[in-house]
PDB file of C-alpha atoms in Angstrom:
ATOM      1  CA  GLY R   1       3.976   9.997 -16.823  1.00 72.00           C
ATOM      2  CA  GLN R   2       1.635   8.172 -14.525  1.00 82.00           C
ATOM      3  CA  ASN R   3      -0.466  10.176 -12.155  1.00 89.00           C
ATOM      4  CA  ILE R   4      -3.160   9.576  -9.577  1.00 94.00           C
ATOM      5  CA  ASP R   5      -4.941  12.495  -7.935  1.00 95.00           C
ATOM      6  CA  GLN R   6      -7.095  12.478  -4.841  1.00 96.00           C
ATOM      7  CA  PRO R   7      -7.861  15.197  -2.297  1.00 96.00           C
ATOM      8  CA  THR R   8      -5.377  15.549   0.508  1.00 94.00           C
ATOM      9  CA  GLU R   9      -7.868  15.825   3.322  1.00 96.00           C
ATOM     10  CA  MET R  10     -11.620  15.725   3.885  1.00 98.00           C
ATOM     11  CA  THR R  11     -13.810  16.281   6.923  1.00 98.00           C
ATOM     12  CA  ALA R  12     -17.227  14.757   7.532  1.00 97.00           C
ATOM     13  CA  THR R  13     -19.705  14.300  10.349  1.00 97.00           C
ATOM     14  CA  GLU R  14     -20.488  11.051  12.124  1.00 97.00           C
ATOM     15  CA  GLY R  15     -23.540   9.404  10.572  1.00 97.00           C
ATOM     16  CA  ALA R  16     -23.208  11.307   7.315  1.00 98.00           C
ATOM     17  CA  ILE R  17     -22.067  10.251   3.829  1.00 98.00           C
ATOM     18  CA  VAL R  18     -18.765  11.171   2.200  1.00 98.00           C
ATOM     19  CA  GLN R  19     -17.432  10.636  -1.316  1.00 98.00           C
ATOM     20  CA  ILE R  20     -13.689  10.480  -1.964  1.00 98.00           C
ATOM     21  CA  ASN R  21     -12.727  11.025  -5.592  1.00 98.00           C
ATOM     22  CA  CYS R  22      -9.754   9.666  -7.497  1.00 98.00           C
ATOM     23  CA  THR R  23      -8.678  10.507 -11.029  1.00 98.00           C
ATOM     24  CA  TYR R  24      -5.921   8.683 -12.817  1.00 97.00           C
ATOM     25  CA  GLN R  25      -3.722   8.785 -15.888  1.00 95.00           C
ATOM     26  CA  THR R  26      -1.716   5.602 -16.260  1.00 92.00           C
ATOM     27  CA  SER R  27      -0.054   3.524 -18.941  1.00 88.00           C
ATOM     28  CA  GLY R  28      -2.703   0.876 -19.262  1.00 92.00           C
ATOM     29  CA  PHE R  29      -5.328  -0.188 -16.788  1.00 94.00           C
ATOM     30  CA  ASN R  30      -5.927  -3.510 -15.108  1.00 91.00           C
ATOM     31  CA  GLY R  31      -8.071  -2.394 -12.237  1.00 94.00           C
ATOM     32  CA  LEU R  32      -8.370   0.140  -9.437  1.00 96.00           C
ATOM     33  CA  PHE R  33      -8.067  -0.518  -5.729  1.00 95.00           C
ATOM     34  CA  TRP R  34      -9.156   1.354  -2.652  1.00 96.00           C
ATOM     35  CA  TYR R  35      -7.309   0.692   0.595  1.00 95.00           C
ATOM     36  CA  GLN R  36      -7.887   2.037   4.087  1.00 96.00           C
ATOM     37  CA  GLN R  37      -4.898   2.896   6.240  1.00 93.00           C
ATOM     38  CA  HIS R  38      -5.050   3.881   9.894  1.00 93.00           C
ATOM     39  CA  ALA R  39      -2.116   5.875  11.226  1.00 87.00           C
ATOM     40  CA  GLY R  40       0.878   3.682  11.939  1.00 84.00           C
ATOM     41  CA  GLU R  41      -0.693   0.616  10.390  1.00 88.00           C
ATOM     42  CA  ALA R  42      -0.492  -1.158   7.051  1.00 87.00           C
ATOM     43  CA  PRO R  43      -3.204  -0.637   4.417  1.00 90.00           C
ATOM     44  CA  THR R  44      -6.225  -2.931   4.390  1.00 91.00           C
ATOM     45  CA  PHE R  45      -8.110  -3.851   1.238  1.00 90.00           C
ATOM     46  CA  LEU R  46     -11.498  -2.232   0.647  1.00 94.00           C
ATOM     47  CA  SER R  47     -12.393  -2.757  -3.000  1.00 94.00           C
ATOM     48  CA  TYR R  48     -11.251  -3.650  -6.493  1.00 93.00           C
ATOM     49  CA  ASN R  49     -12.968  -2.360  -9.641  1.00 95.00           C
ATOM     50  CA  VAL R  50     -12.007  -3.430 -13.133  1.00 94.00           C
ATOM     51  CA  LEU R  51     -15.331  -2.858 -14.926  1.00 95.00           C
ATOM     52  CA  ASP R  52     -17.377   0.336 -15.076  1.00 97.00           C
ATOM     53  CA  GLY R  53     -20.058   0.762 -12.515  1.00 97.00           C
ATOM     54  CA  LEU R  54     -20.795   0.707  -8.835  1.00 97.00           C
ATOM     55  CA  GLU R  55     -19.746  -2.057  -6.456  1.00 94.00           C
ATOM     56  CA  GLU R  56     -21.443  -2.031  -3.079  1.00 95.00           C
ATOM     57  CA  LYS R  57     -20.048  -3.711  -0.009  1.00 91.00           C
ATOM     58  CA  GLY R  58     -21.884  -2.857   3.176  1.00 95.00           C
ATOM     59  CA  ARG R  59     -21.384   0.778   4.129  1.00 97.00           C
ATOM     60  CA  PHE R  60     -18.710   1.207   1.479  1.00 97.00           C
ATOM     61  CA  SER R  61     -19.250   1.486  -2.283  1.00 97.00           C
ATOM     62  CA  SER R  62     -16.766   2.072  -5.081  1.00 98.00           C
ATOM     63  CA  PHE R  63     -17.484   3.436  -8.537  1.00 98.00           C
ATOM     64  CA  LEU R  64     -15.387   3.312 -11.693  1.00 98.00           C
ATOM     65  CA  SER R  65     -15.546   5.042 -15.068  1.00 98.00           C
ATOM     66  CA  ARG R  66     -12.688   3.895 -17.241  1.00 97.00           C
ATOM     67  CA  SER R  67     -13.490   6.324 -20.069  1.00 96.00           C
ATOM     68  CA  LYS R  68     -13.176   9.237 -17.645  1.00 96.00           C
ATOM     69  CA  GLY R  69     -10.240   7.840 -15.680  1.00 97.00           C
ATOM     70  CA  TYR R  70     -12.291   8.363 -12.543  1.00 97.00           C
ATOM     71  CA  SER R  71     -13.301   6.495  -9.436  1.00 98.00           C
ATOM     72  CA  TYR R  72     -14.892   7.331  -6.131  1.00 98.00           C
ATOM     73  CA  LEU R  73     -15.243   5.660  -2.782  1.00 98.00           C
ATOM     74  CA  LEU R  74     -18.532   6.299  -1.013  1.00 98.00           C
ATOM     75  CA  LEU R  75     -18.755   5.822   2.733  1.00 98.00           C
ATOM     76  CA  LYS R  76     -22.205   5.816   4.327  1.00 97.00           C
ATOM     77  CA  GLU R  77     -23.313   6.048   7.959  1.00 97.00           C
ATOM     78  CA  LEU R  78     -19.911   7.300   8.948  1.00 98.00           C
ATOM     79  CA  GLN R  79     -18.459   6.082  12.223  1.00 97.00           C
ATOM     80  CA  MET R  80     -15.580   7.541  14.205  1.00 97.00           C
ATOM     81  CA  LYS R  81     -13.496   4.463  13.383  1.00 96.00           C
ATOM     82  CA  ASP R  82     -13.672   5.437   9.701  1.00 97.00           C
ATOM     83  CA  SER R  83     -11.186   8.219  10.426  1.00 97.00           C
ATOM     84  CA  ALA R  84      -8.206   7.075   8.373  1.00 96.00           C
ATOM     85  CA  SER R  85      -6.376   7.653   5.122  1.00 95.00           C
ATOM     86  CA  TYR R  86      -7.928   6.214   1.988  1.00 97.00           C
ATOM     87  CA  LEU R  87      -5.548   5.216  -0.767  1.00 95.00           C
ATOM     88  CA  CYS R  88      -6.464   4.895  -4.421  1.00 96.00           C
ATOM     89  CA  ALA R  89      -4.178   2.645  -6.501  1.00 94.00           C
ATOM     90  CA  VAL R  90      -4.247   1.624 -10.154  1.00 94.00           C
ATOM     91  CA  LEU R  91      -2.830  -1.571 -11.620  1.00 90.00           C
ATOM     92  CA  ASP R  92      -1.088  -0.504 -14.825  1.00 87.00           C
ATOM     93  CA  SER R  93      -0.341  -2.452 -18.008  1.00 87.00           C
ATOM     94  CA  ASN R  94       2.649  -4.118 -16.324  1.00 80.00           C
ATOM     95  CA  TYR R  95       0.454  -5.157 -13.394  1.00 78.00           C
ATOM     96  CA  GLN R  96       2.342  -2.740 -11.176  1.00 81.00           C
ATOM     97  CA  LEU R  97       0.391  -0.803  -8.572  1.00 85.00           C
ATOM     98  CA  ILE R  98       0.557   2.975  -8.911  1.00 88.00           C
ATOM     99  CA  TRP R  99      -0.446   4.634  -5.640  1.00 90.00           C
ATOM    100  CA  GLY R 100      -2.160   7.929  -4.999  1.00 92.00           C
ATOM    101  CA  ALA R 101      -0.979  10.074  -2.104  1.00 90.00           C
ATOM    102  CA  GLY R 102      -4.034   9.191  -0.053  1.00 93.00           C
ATOM    103  CA  THR R 103      -6.933  11.175   1.363  1.00 96.00           C
ATOM    104  CA  LYS R 104      -6.995  11.758   5.091  1.00 95.00           C
ATOM    105  CA  LEU R 105     -10.598  11.548   6.282  1.00 97.00           C
ATOM    106  CA  ILE R 106     -11.460  13.240   9.555  1.00 97.00           C
ATOM    107  CA  ILE R 107     -14.760  12.314  11.180  1.00 97.00           C
ATOM    108  CA  LYS R 108     -16.249  14.772  13.658  1.00 96.00           C
ATOM    109  CA  PRO R 109     -18.938  13.908  16.199  1.00 94.00           C
TER     110      PRO R 109
ATOM    111  CA  GLY H   1      -7.728 -13.608   3.620  1.00 65.00           C
ATOM    112  CA  ALA H   2      -4.065 -14.496   3.494  1.00 77.00           C
ATOM    113  CA  VAL H   3      -1.738 -13.378   6.286  1.00 88.00           C
ATOM    114  CA  VAL H   4       1.617 -11.645   5.934  1.00 92.00           C
ATOM    115  CA  SER H   5       3.766 -10.995   8.983  1.00 94.00           C
ATOM    116  CA  GLN H   6       6.699  -8.667   9.484  1.00 95.00           C
ATOM    117  CA  HIS H   7       9.400  -8.665  12.109  1.00 96.00           C
ATOM    118  CA  PRO H   8      10.310  -6.566  13.955  1.00 96.00           C
ATOM    119  CA  SER H   9       7.317  -4.242  14.220  1.00 94.00           C
ATOM    120  CA  TRP H  10       9.595  -1.441  15.325  1.00 95.00           C
ATOM    121  CA  VAL H  11      13.328  -0.976  15.693  1.00 96.00           C
ATOM    122  CA  ILE H  12      15.675   1.764  16.829  1.00 96.00           C
ATOM    123  CA  CYS H  13      19.272   1.599  15.665  1.00 95.00           C
ATOM    124  CA  LYS H  14      22.334   3.790  15.657  1.00 96.00           C
ATOM    125  CA  SER H  15      23.588   5.535  12.567  1.00 97.00           C
ATOM    126  CA  GLY H  16      25.998   3.343  10.617  1.00 96.00           C
ATOM    127  CA  THR H  17      24.571   0.012  11.711  1.00 97.00           C
ATOM    128  CA  SER H  18      22.508  -2.414   9.624  1.00 97.00           C
ATOM    129  CA  VAL H  19      18.971  -3.574  10.238  1.00 97.00           C
ATOM    130  CA  LYS H  20      17.213  -6.637   8.834  1.00 97.00           C
ATOM    131  CA  ILE H  21      13.450  -6.750   8.376  1.00 97.00           C
ATOM    132  CA  GLU H  22      11.681 -10.038   7.698  1.00 97.00           C
ATOM    133  CA  CYS H  23       8.492 -10.514   5.730  1.00 96.00           C
ATOM    134  CA  ARG H  24       6.719 -13.873   5.849  1.00 95.00           C
ATOM    135  CA  SER H  25       3.655 -15.223   4.118  1.00 92.00           C
ATOM    136  CA  LEU H  26       2.086 -17.410   6.787  1.00 91.00           C
ATOM    137  CA  ASP H  27      -0.517 -19.478   4.970  1.00 86.00           C
ATOM    138  CA  PHE H  28       0.401 -19.213   1.328  1.00 87.00           C
ATOM    139  CA  GLN H  29       3.425 -19.228  -0.914  1.00 89.00           C
ATOM    140  CA  ALA H  30       4.641 -15.993  -2.442  1.00 89.00           C
ATOM    141  CA  THR H  31       7.017 -16.088  -5.385  1.00 89.00           C
ATOM    142  CA  THR H  32       6.873 -12.300  -5.427  1.00 91.00           C
ATOM    143  CA  MET H  33       6.868  -9.816  -2.590  1.00 94.00           C
ATOM    144  CA  PHE H  34       6.910  -6.049  -2.655  1.00 94.00           C
ATOM    145  CA  TRP H  35       8.783  -3.701  -0.344  1.00 96.00           C
ATOM    146  CA  TYR H  36       7.396  -0.224   0.269  1.00 95.00           C
ATOM    147  CA  ARG H  37       8.564   2.763   2.248  1.00 95.00           C
ATOM    148  CA  GLN H  38       6.234   5.370   3.626  1.00 91.00           C
ATOM    149  CA  PHE H  39       7.276   8.696   5.114  1.00 89.00           C
ATOM    150  CA  PRO H  40       4.883  10.562   7.422  1.00 83.00           C
ATOM    151  CA  LYS H  41       1.806  11.934   5.667  1.00 78.00           C
ATOM    152  CA  GLN H  42       2.939  10.509   2.352  1.00 83.00           C
ATOM    153  CA  SER H  43       1.732   7.590   0.302  1.00 81.00           C
ATOM    154  CA  LEU H  44       3.389   4.256  -0.219  1.00 88.00           C
ATOM    155  CA  MET H  45       6.499   4.300  -2.353  1.00 90.00           C
ATOM    156  CA  LEU H  46       7.503   1.029  -3.990  1.00 92.00           C
ATOM    157  CA  MET H  47      11.177   0.341  -3.356  1.00 95.00           C
ATOM    158  CA  ALA H  48      11.655  -3.047  -4.958  1.00 95.00           C
ATOM    159  CA  THR H  49      10.061  -6.265  -6.083  1.00 93.00           C
ATOM    160  CA  SER H  50      11.467  -9.353  -4.453  1.00 93.00           C
ATOM    161  CA  ASN H  51      11.529 -12.527  -6.549  1.00 90.00           C
ATOM    162  CA  GLU H  52      12.039 -15.959  -5.050  1.00 90.00           C
ATOM    163  CA  GLY H  53      15.249 -17.522  -6.303  1.00 87.00           C
ATOM    164  CA  SER H  54      16.395 -14.537  -8.324  1.00 88.00           C
ATOM    165  CA  LYS H  55      17.564 -10.964  -7.939  1.00 91.00           C
ATOM    166  CA  ALA H  56      15.224  -8.273  -6.772  1.00 94.00           C
ATOM    167  CA  THR H  57      14.036  -5.566  -9.122  1.00 93.00           C
ATOM    168  CA  TYR H  58      14.666  -2.101  -7.717  1.00 95.00           C
ATOM    169  CA  GLU H  59      12.744   1.051  -8.539  1.00 93.00           C
ATOM    170  CA  GLN H  60      14.549   4.024  -9.966  1.00 92.00           C
ATOM    171  CA  GLY H  61      16.413   5.961  -7.322  1.00 93.00           C
ATOM    172  CA  VAL H  62      16.587   3.111  -4.810  1.00 95.00           C
ATOM    173  CA  GLU H  63      20.143   2.033  -4.033  1.00 94.00           C
ATOM    174  CA  LYS H  64      20.355  -1.739  -4.312  1.00 93.00           C
ATOM    175  CA  ASP H  65      23.625  -1.858  -2.376  1.00 95.00           C
ATOM    176  CA  LYS H  66      22.044  -0.030   0.520  1.00 96.00           C
ATOM    177  CA  PHE H  67      18.748  -1.896   0.606  1.00 97.00           C
ATOM    178  CA  LEU H  68      19.641  -5.560   0.278  1.00 96.00           C
ATOM    179  CA  ILE H  69      16.782  -7.883  -0.538  1.00 95.00           C
ATOM    180  CA  ASN H  70      16.881 -11.650  -0.264  1.00 93.00           C
ATOM    181  CA  HIS H  71      13.946 -13.883  -1.180  1.00 92.00           C
ATOM    182  CA  ALA H  72      15.357 -17.216  -0.114  1.00 85.00           C
ATOM    183  CA  SER H  73      12.152 -19.220   0.095  1.00 91.00           C
ATOM    184  CA  LEU H  74       8.545 -19.109  -1.037  1.00 91.00           C
ATOM    185  CA  THR H  75       7.465 -17.731   2.338  1.00 93.00           C
ATOM    186  CA  LEU H  76      10.267 -15.383   3.359  1.00 95.00           C
ATOM    187  CA  SER H  77      11.754 -12.180   2.009  1.00 96.00           C
ATOM    188  CA  THR H  78      14.179  -9.982   3.917  1.00 96.00           C
ATOM    189  CA  LEU H  79      15.144  -6.345   3.553  1.00 97.00           C
ATOM    190  CA  THR H  80      18.438  -5.235   5.082  1.00 97.00           C
ATOM    191  CA  VAL H  81      19.064  -1.536   5.452  1.00 97.00           C
ATOM    192  CA  THR H  82      22.843  -1.258   5.465  1.00 97.00           C
ATOM    193  CA  SER H  83      24.774   1.582   7.055  1.00 96.00           C
ATOM    194  CA  ALA H  84      21.544   3.202   8.150  1.00 96.00           C
ATOM    195  CA  HIS H  85      21.289   6.982   8.464  1.00 96.00           C
ATOM    196  CA  PRO H  86      18.639   9.142  10.115  1.00 96.00           C
ATOM    197  CA  GLU H  87      17.085   9.881   6.713  1.00 95.00           C
ATOM    198  CA  ASP H  88      16.341   6.145   6.378  1.00 96.00           C
ATOM    199  CA  SER H  89      13.931   6.439   9.314  1.00 96.00           C
ATOM    200  CA  SER H  90      10.580   5.468   7.877  1.00 95.00           C
ATOM    201  CA  PHE H  91       7.742   2.960   7.898  1.00 95.00           C
ATOM    202  CA  TYR H  92       8.676  -0.094   5.829  1.00 96.00           C
ATOM    203  CA  ILE H  93       5.859  -2.332   4.603  1.00 96.00           C
ATOM    204  CA  CYS H  94       5.970  -5.548   2.631  1.00 96.00           C
ATOM    205  CA  SER H  95       3.176  -7.123   0.657  1.00 93.00           C
ATOM    206  CA  ALA H  96       2.501 -10.239  -1.350  1.00 91.00           C
ATOM    207  CA  PRO H  97       0.043 -10.460  -4.241  1.00 86.00           C
ATOM    208  CA  SER H  98      -2.970 -12.691  -4.201  1.00 80.00           C
ATOM    209  CA  MET H  99      -2.712 -15.896  -6.185  1.00 73.00           C
ATOM    210  CA  ASP H 100      -6.190 -15.470  -7.651  1.00 72.00           C
ATOM    211  CA  SER H 101      -7.351 -13.066 -10.293  1.00 59.00           C
ATOM    212  CA  SER H 102      -8.153 -10.233  -7.917  1.00 63.00           C
ATOM    213  CA  TYR H 103      -4.572  -8.901  -7.846  1.00 73.00           C
ATOM    214  CA  GLU H 104      -5.191  -7.881  -4.263  1.00 81.00           C
ATOM    215  CA  GLN H 105      -2.060  -7.352  -2.239  1.00 85.00           C
ATOM    216  CA  TYR H 106      -1.812  -8.671   1.289  1.00 90.00           C
ATOM    217  CA  PHE H 107       0.163  -6.304   3.436  1.00 92.00           C
ATOM    218  CA  GLY H 108       2.332  -7.007   6.414  1.00 93.00           C
ATOM    219  CA  PRO H 109       1.753  -4.857   9.509  1.00 92.00           C
ATOM    220  CA  GLY H 110       4.796  -2.716   8.765  1.00 94.00           C
ATOM    221  CA  THR H 111       8.095  -1.990  10.528  1.00 96.00           C
ATOM    222  CA  ARG H 112       8.821   1.402  12.047  1.00 95.00           C
ATOM    223  CA  LEU H 113      12.544   2.113  11.716  1.00 96.00           C
ATOM    224  CA  THR H 114      14.142   4.955  13.666  1.00 96.00           C
ATOM    225  CA  VAL H 115      17.812   5.677  13.108  1.00 96.00           C
ATOM    226  CA  THR H 116      19.445   7.841  15.763  1.00 96.00           C
TER     227      THR H 116
END
């Protein structure tokens, strides 16, 4: 079966750095997405990785290792507004998105 | 980025009635749209793929006669929850895929359905 694992909840301090991990086992791979979702709102796109390596976009970076079935989202200089759920999703061989359960990130002052 | 709208943003209905949710792509055409359901503290669950001009493709376990999908034009897909029950109360979100090679999905703002 297809499976995506990410931690249920993480806590970090304002101004710090946090890394949210995602491991996946899917039938085929056509890329991995990270989305941010605030409570009661729809997800918003953060990143898309299809090749191995690190992609940096401002305070957010996303890393992918296809051989390990592993990705992480790195958030730097955390702000209170970064408190949200972070969803990892993999595009499988049928170009269907397989979603992880999401990681709720709590930022403390 | 592209914009997807949903209407209504929230709705309360009585058990046994039907509710229609609209999903529109405002500045692009979408031959395909996706309908998701999300229960509190859970991730997105794909319900069905809506295809313009043809029947929707439903995921396993989703009753097609209960969740009617119509994709009548390249900018509009509708989801009708028929004979709604309290257990259908959820957050319903639609999305449309990007037309470029990024495969990014543009999400609507979601519809909060409460069935009393």
